Amino acid sequence: MSKLAQDAAAFKAAMHRQNYTSWHSNPAPATPAESSTSTPAAGDTASDPSPPKKKRPKTNVVYSQPADTGTGTNVNTQLVYAVNHLKSTHNPMRLQDIALLTNTPLDTDTVLLEKFKSHSKIHFDPKTGLYSYKHDFSFRSKPALLTEIQRQTRKGSGISVRALKESWKEAPTAIEELEKEGEVLCTRTVKDGQLRMVFWNEVKPKEMGEGMLVEKEFLDLWHELKVPNDVDLLKQLENEGLQATNAEQVAPKAPATKKKGKKGGAPRQRQVRITNTHLKGEIDLSRDYPVPGKS
């Protein structure tokens, strides 16, 4: 067999092995009865139902805000948590209890412990090993509260109710009771009427010798008085031989104007220190001599 015949036979054999089936020559789809009896192949995934898609859980996380990490990792932040917790307890506590309740490494971090011990509001009792907060006031009863208000009022000032509440939680309730009894006087906020400052009521109308209430008749007379207008007031002052005082008026200063073409004022005269003392007596050094050759 020649070479050409061998190549033709190989080409025919290769063409015979190729699968030329296309969608035109595909068999007709099977009937429902035939499809029910037929079993899908292992690799046939078209007939398998697709698994349902999992829905992403919705979270109410606001990504524009920092995440709440508790006491944080900064030493100063952990110190604030520990001090504020001890401030709110009003009782001495162990160091391990403070670290456990505030979730801070107060008992293991030496830097944090040193800052905590050196805090101006922290008191450590070496006998008991307990830590406590130094409140501004140390009262725990209504009579002691009144004594503290009296002491502060005698100094010429009242006490902030917020400061009293930090030392004793029941202070606002006790202050309201003392106000009803006439022992103290309180100032309140305009917006919501909350207690603001408290003063001791030194003049009590109920006790003899400490003041009396003004009768209603005199109060009505006082409120009926009307301030005259400016013209009538000046006439009444003149009739009484008095003169109205005038407020002192400050004369306005004229604005400082600068001359055009000049910056600032006149040039200062600098004092010249004469160092050529050997020429003294022969040449007048205070004079300006012309340069030779210039007229």
Coordinates of C-alpha atoms in Angstrom, one line a residue:
M1 CA 0.0 0.0 0.0
S2 CA 1.3 3.4 -1.0
K3 CA 1.8 6.2 1.4
L4 CA -1.2 8.1 -0.1
A5 CA -3.5 5.1 0.5
Q6 CA -2.3 4.8 4.1
D7 CA -3.1 8.5 4.8
A8 CA -6.5 8.2 3.3
A9 CA -7.4 5.1 5.4
A10 CA -6.2 6.8 8.6
F11 CA -8.3 9.9 7.8
K12 CA -11.4 7.8 7.2
A13 CA -10.9 5.9 10.5
A14 CA -10.6 9.2 12.4
M15 CA -13.7 10.6 10.8
H16 CA -15.6 7.4 11.7
R17 CA -14.7 7.8 15.4
Q18 CA -16.0 11.4 15.7
N19 CA -19.5 12.1 17.2
Y20 CA -21.4 14.4 14.9
T21 CA -24.6 14.3 16.8
S22 CA -26.1 17.8 17.5
W23 CA -29.3 19.1 18.9
H24 CA -31.0 18.4 15.6
S25 CA -30.3 14.6 16.0
N26 CA -31.1 14.5 19.8
P27 CA -33.9 12.1 20.7
A28 CA -37.3 13.3 21.6
P29 CA -37.9 14.1 25.3
A30 CA -39.2 11.2 27.4
T31 CA -42.8 11.0 28.5
P32 CA -43.8 11.5 32.1
A33 CA -44.2 7.8 32.6
E34 CA -40.8 7.1 31.1
S35 CA -39.2 9.9 33.2
S36 CA -40.7 8.5 36.4
T37 CA -39.2 5.1 35.8
S38 CA -35.8 6.4 34.8
T39 CA -33.2 7.1 37.4
P40 CA -30.9 10.1 37.1
A41 CA -27.3 9.6 36.6
A42 CA -24.8 10.3 39.3
G43 CA -23.4 13.3 37.5
D44 CA -26.7 14.7 36.3
T45 CA -27.4 17.8 38.4
A46 CA -30.1 19.3 36.2
S47 CA -32.9 17.2 37.7
D48 CA -31.7 17.7 41.3
P49 CA -33.6 20.5 43.0
S50 CA -31.3 23.4 43.9
P51 CA -30.7 24.0 47.6
P52 CA -32.5 27.1 49.0
K53 CA -30.3 30.2 49.4
K54 CA -29.4 31.2 52.9
K55 CA -30.6 34.6 53.9
R56 CA -28.0 36.9 55.5
P57 CA -28.9 37.7 59.1
K58 CA -29.9 41.3 59.6
T59 CA -27.8 43.1 62.3
N60 CA -28.5 46.4 63.8
V61 CA -24.9 47.4 63.7
V62 CA -24.3 51.1 63.0
Y63 CA -20.9 51.1 61.3
S64 CA -20.5 54.8 61.6
Q65 CA -20.2 54.4 65.4
P66 CA -17.3 52.8 67.2
A67 CA -18.0 49.3 68.7
D68 CA -18.6 49.0 72.4
T69 CA -15.5 47.4 73.7
G70 CA -16.4 47.8 77.4
T71 CA -13.6 49.4 79.4
G72 CA -11.3 49.6 76.4
T73 CA -7.5 49.0 76.4
N74 CA -6.3 52.5 77.3
V75 CA -5.0 52.8 80.8
N76 CA -6.7 56.2 81.4
T77 CA -10.0 54.8 80.2
Q78 CA -9.8 51.8 82.6
L79 CA -8.8 54.2 85.4
V80 CA -12.0 56.2 84.9
Y81 CA -14.1 53.1 84.9
A82 CA -12.6 51.9 88.2
V83 CA -12.8 55.3 89.9
N84 CA -16.4 55.9 88.9
H85 CA -17.4 52.4 90.1
L86 CA -15.9 53.0 93.5
K87 CA -17.5 56.5 93.6
S88 CA -21.0 55.0 93.1
T89 CA -20.6 52.3 95.7
H90 CA -20.1 54.5 98.8
N91 CA -18.5 51.5 100.5
P92 CA -14.8 50.3 100.8
M93 CA -13.9 47.5 98.4
R94 CA -11.1 45.1 97.7
L95 CA -8.8 45.6 94.7
Q96 CA -9.8 42.2 93.3
D97 CA -13.5 43.0 93.5
I98 CA -13.0 46.3 91.8
A99 CA -11.1 44.6 88.9
L100 CA -13.7 41.9 88.6
L101 CA -16.8 44.2 88.6
T102 CA -15.2 46.8 86.2
N103 CA -13.6 44.2 83.9
T104 CA -10.2 45.9 84.2
P105 CA -6.7 44.5 84.9
L106 CA -6.4 46.6 88.0
D107 CA -4.9 43.7 90.1
T108 CA -2.4 42.7 87.4
D109 CA -1.4 45.9 85.5
T110 CA 1.2 47.8 87.6
V111 CA 0.9 51.0 85.6
L112 CA -2.9 51.1 86.1
L113 CA -2.5 50.2 89.8
E114 CA -0.1 53.1 90.4
K115 CA -2.4 55.5 88.7
F116 CA -5.3 54.2 90.7
K117 CA -3.4 54.5 94.0
S118 CA -2.1 58.0 93.3
H119 CA -5.6 59.4 92.3
S120 CA -6.6 62.4 94.4
K121 CA -10.0 60.9 95.2
I122 CA -8.9 57.4 96.1
H123 CA -8.2 56.5 99.7
F124 CA -6.4 53.3 100.7
D125 CA -6.6 51.8 104.2
P126 CA -3.4 49.8 104.8
K127 CA -4.9 48.1 107.9
T128 CA -7.9 46.6 106.0
G129 CA -6.5 46.6 102.5
L130 CA -9.7 48.3 101.2
Y131 CA -10.1 51.2 98.8
S132 CA -12.7 53.9 99.1
Y133 CA -13.7 57.1 97.3
K134 CA -13.1 60.5 99.0
H135 CA -16.4 62.3 98.8
D136 CA -16.7 66.0 99.5
F137 CA -19.1 65.3 102.4
S138 CA -19.3 62.3 104.8
F139 CA -22.9 62.6 106.1
R140 CA -25.4 59.8 106.0
S141 CA -28.4 61.2 107.8
K142 CA -30.8 64.1 107.6
P143 CA -29.5 65.9 110.7
A144 CA -25.9 65.6 109.5
L145 CA -27.0 67.0 106.2
L146 CA -28.6 70.0 107.8
T147 CA -25.5 70.6 109.9
E148 CA -23.3 70.6 106.7
I149 CA -25.7 73.1 105.0
Q150 CA -25.6 75.4 108.1
R151 CA -21.8 75.3 108.1
Q152 CA -21.5 76.1 104.4
T153 CA -24.2 78.9 104.6
R154 CA -22.3 80.6 107.5
K155 CA -19.3 80.8 105.1
G156 CA -21.4 82.9 102.8
S157 CA -22.4 80.4 100.1
G158 CA -24.8 77.5 99.5
I159 CA -24.1 73.9 98.4
S160 CA -24.8 72.3 95.1
V161 CA -27.4 69.6 95.4
R162 CA -25.5 67.6 92.8
A163 CA -22.5 67.5 95.1
L164 CA -24.6 66.5 98.0
K165 CA -26.2 63.7 96.0
E166 CA -22.8 62.3 95.1
S167 CA -22.0 61.9 98.8
W168 CA -25.4 60.6 99.8
K169 CA -28.0 59.3 97.3
E170 CA -31.0 60.2 99.6
A171 CA -29.8 63.9 99.9
P172 CA -32.4 65.3 97.4
T173 CA -35.3 63.7 99.2
A174 CA -34.0 64.9 102.6
I175 CA -33.5 68.4 101.2
E176 CA -37.2 68.6 100.0
E177 CA -38.3 67.5 103.5
L178 CA -36.2 70.2 105.1
E179 CA -37.6 72.8 102.6
K180 CA -41.2 71.9 103.7
E181 CA -40.1 72.2 107.3
G182 CA -38.7 75.7 106.7
E183 CA -35.2 74.7 107.6
V184 CA -33.6 75.4 104.2
L185 CA -34.1 77.5 101.1
C186 CA -33.6 76.0 97.6
T187 CA -33.1 77.4 94.1
R188 CA -34.4 75.4 91.2
T189 CA -33.9 75.2 87.5
V190 CA -36.3 77.2 85.3
K191 CA -36.8 74.5 82.7
D192 CA -37.8 71.5 84.8
G193 CA -37.8 72.8 88.4
Q194 CA -35.0 70.5 89.6
L195 CA -33.1 71.3 92.8
R196 CA -30.0 73.3 92.1
M197 CA -28.6 75.1 95.2
V198 CA -29.6 74.8 98.9
F199 CA -29.1 77.4 101.7
W200 CA -29.8 77.3 105.4
N201 CA -32.9 79.4 106.3
E202 CA -31.5 81.5 109.1
V203 CA -34.7 83.5 109.8
K204 CA -37.6 81.3 110.6
P205 CA -41.0 82.9 111.0
K206 CA -42.3 80.2 113.3
E207 CA -39.8 80.8 116.1
M208 CA -40.0 83.8 118.5
G209 CA -37.2 86.3 118.1
E210 CA -36.1 85.1 114.7
G211 CA -38.4 87.2 112.5
M212 CA -42.0 87.6 111.7
L213 CA -44.0 87.5 108.5
V214 CA -45.0 90.8 107.0
E215 CA -48.7 91.4 107.3
K216 CA -50.7 91.2 104.1
E217 CA -51.9 94.8 104.4
F218 CA -48.3 96.1 104.1
L219 CA -47.5 93.7 101.3
D220 CA -50.5 95.0 99.3
L221 CA -49.4 98.6 99.9
W222 CA -45.9 97.9 98.8
H223 CA -47.1 96.2 95.5
E224 CA -49.5 99.1 94.8
L225 CA -46.6 101.6 94.6
K226 CA -45.8 102.6 91.1
V227 CA -42.6 104.2 89.9
P228 CA -43.3 107.5 88.2
N229 CA -42.1 108.3 84.7
D230 CA -38.9 110.2 84.0
V231 CA -40.6 113.7 83.7
D232 CA -42.6 113.4 87.0
L233 CA -39.6 111.9 88.8
L234 CA -37.4 114.9 87.9
K235 CA -40.1 117.3 89.1
Q236 CA -40.4 115.5 92.4
L237 CA -36.7 115.5 92.8
E238 CA -36.6 119.3 92.2
N239 CA -39.4 119.9 94.7
E240 CA -37.4 118.0 97.3
G241 CA -34.3 119.9 96.5
L242 CA -32.6 116.9 94.9
Q243 CA -30.8 116.5 91.6
A244 CA -30.7 113.5 89.3
T245 CA -27.3 112.1 88.8
N246 CA -26.0 111.6 85.3
A247 CA -24.0 108.6 84.2
E248 CA -20.5 109.5 83.4
Q249 CA -20.0 109.5 79.6
V250 CA -16.7 108.5 78.3
A251 CA -15.6 110.7 75.4
P252 CA -14.9 108.7 72.3
K253 CA -11.4 108.8 71.2
A254 CA -10.6 110.0 67.7
P255 CA -9.3 107.3 65.4
A256 CA -5.6 107.6 64.8
T257 CA -4.9 108.6 61.2
K258 CA -1.7 107.9 59.5
K259 CA -0.1 110.2 56.9
K260 CA 0.0 108.8 53.4
G261 CA 3.4 107.7 52.2
K262 CA 4.8 107.2 55.6
K263 CA 4.9 104.1 57.7
G264 CA 4.6 104.7 61.4
G265 CA 5.5 107.9 63.2
A266 CA 8.6 110.0 63.1
P267 CA 11.9 108.2 63.1
R268 CA 13.5 107.9 66.5
Q269 CA 16.8 109.7 67.1
R270 CA 19.4 107.1 67.9
Q271 CA 22.1 108.2 70.3
V272 CA 25.6 107.8 68.8
R273 CA 28.3 106.6 71.1
I274 CA 31.5 108.3 70.5
T275 CA 34.4 105.9 70.6
N276 CA 37.2 108.1 69.0
T277 CA 38.1 109.7 72.3
H278 CA 41.7 110.4 71.1
L279 CA 40.3 113.0 68.7
K280 CA 38.5 114.9 71.4
G281 CA 39.4 118.6 71.5
E282 CA 40.9 118.6 67.9
I283 CA 37.8 117.7 65.8
D284 CA 34.1 118.3 66.7
L285 CA 32.7 114.8 66.4
S286 CA 29.1 116.0 66.7
R287 CA 29.2 117.7 63.3
D288 CA 28.7 116.1 60.0
Y289 CA 31.6 116.9 57.6
P290 CA 31.0 116.9 53.9
V291 CA 32.7 114.2 51.8
P292 CA 35.6 115.6 49.9
G293 CA 34.9 116.2 46.3
K294 CA 31.1 116.7 46.7
S295 CA 29.5 120.0 47.1

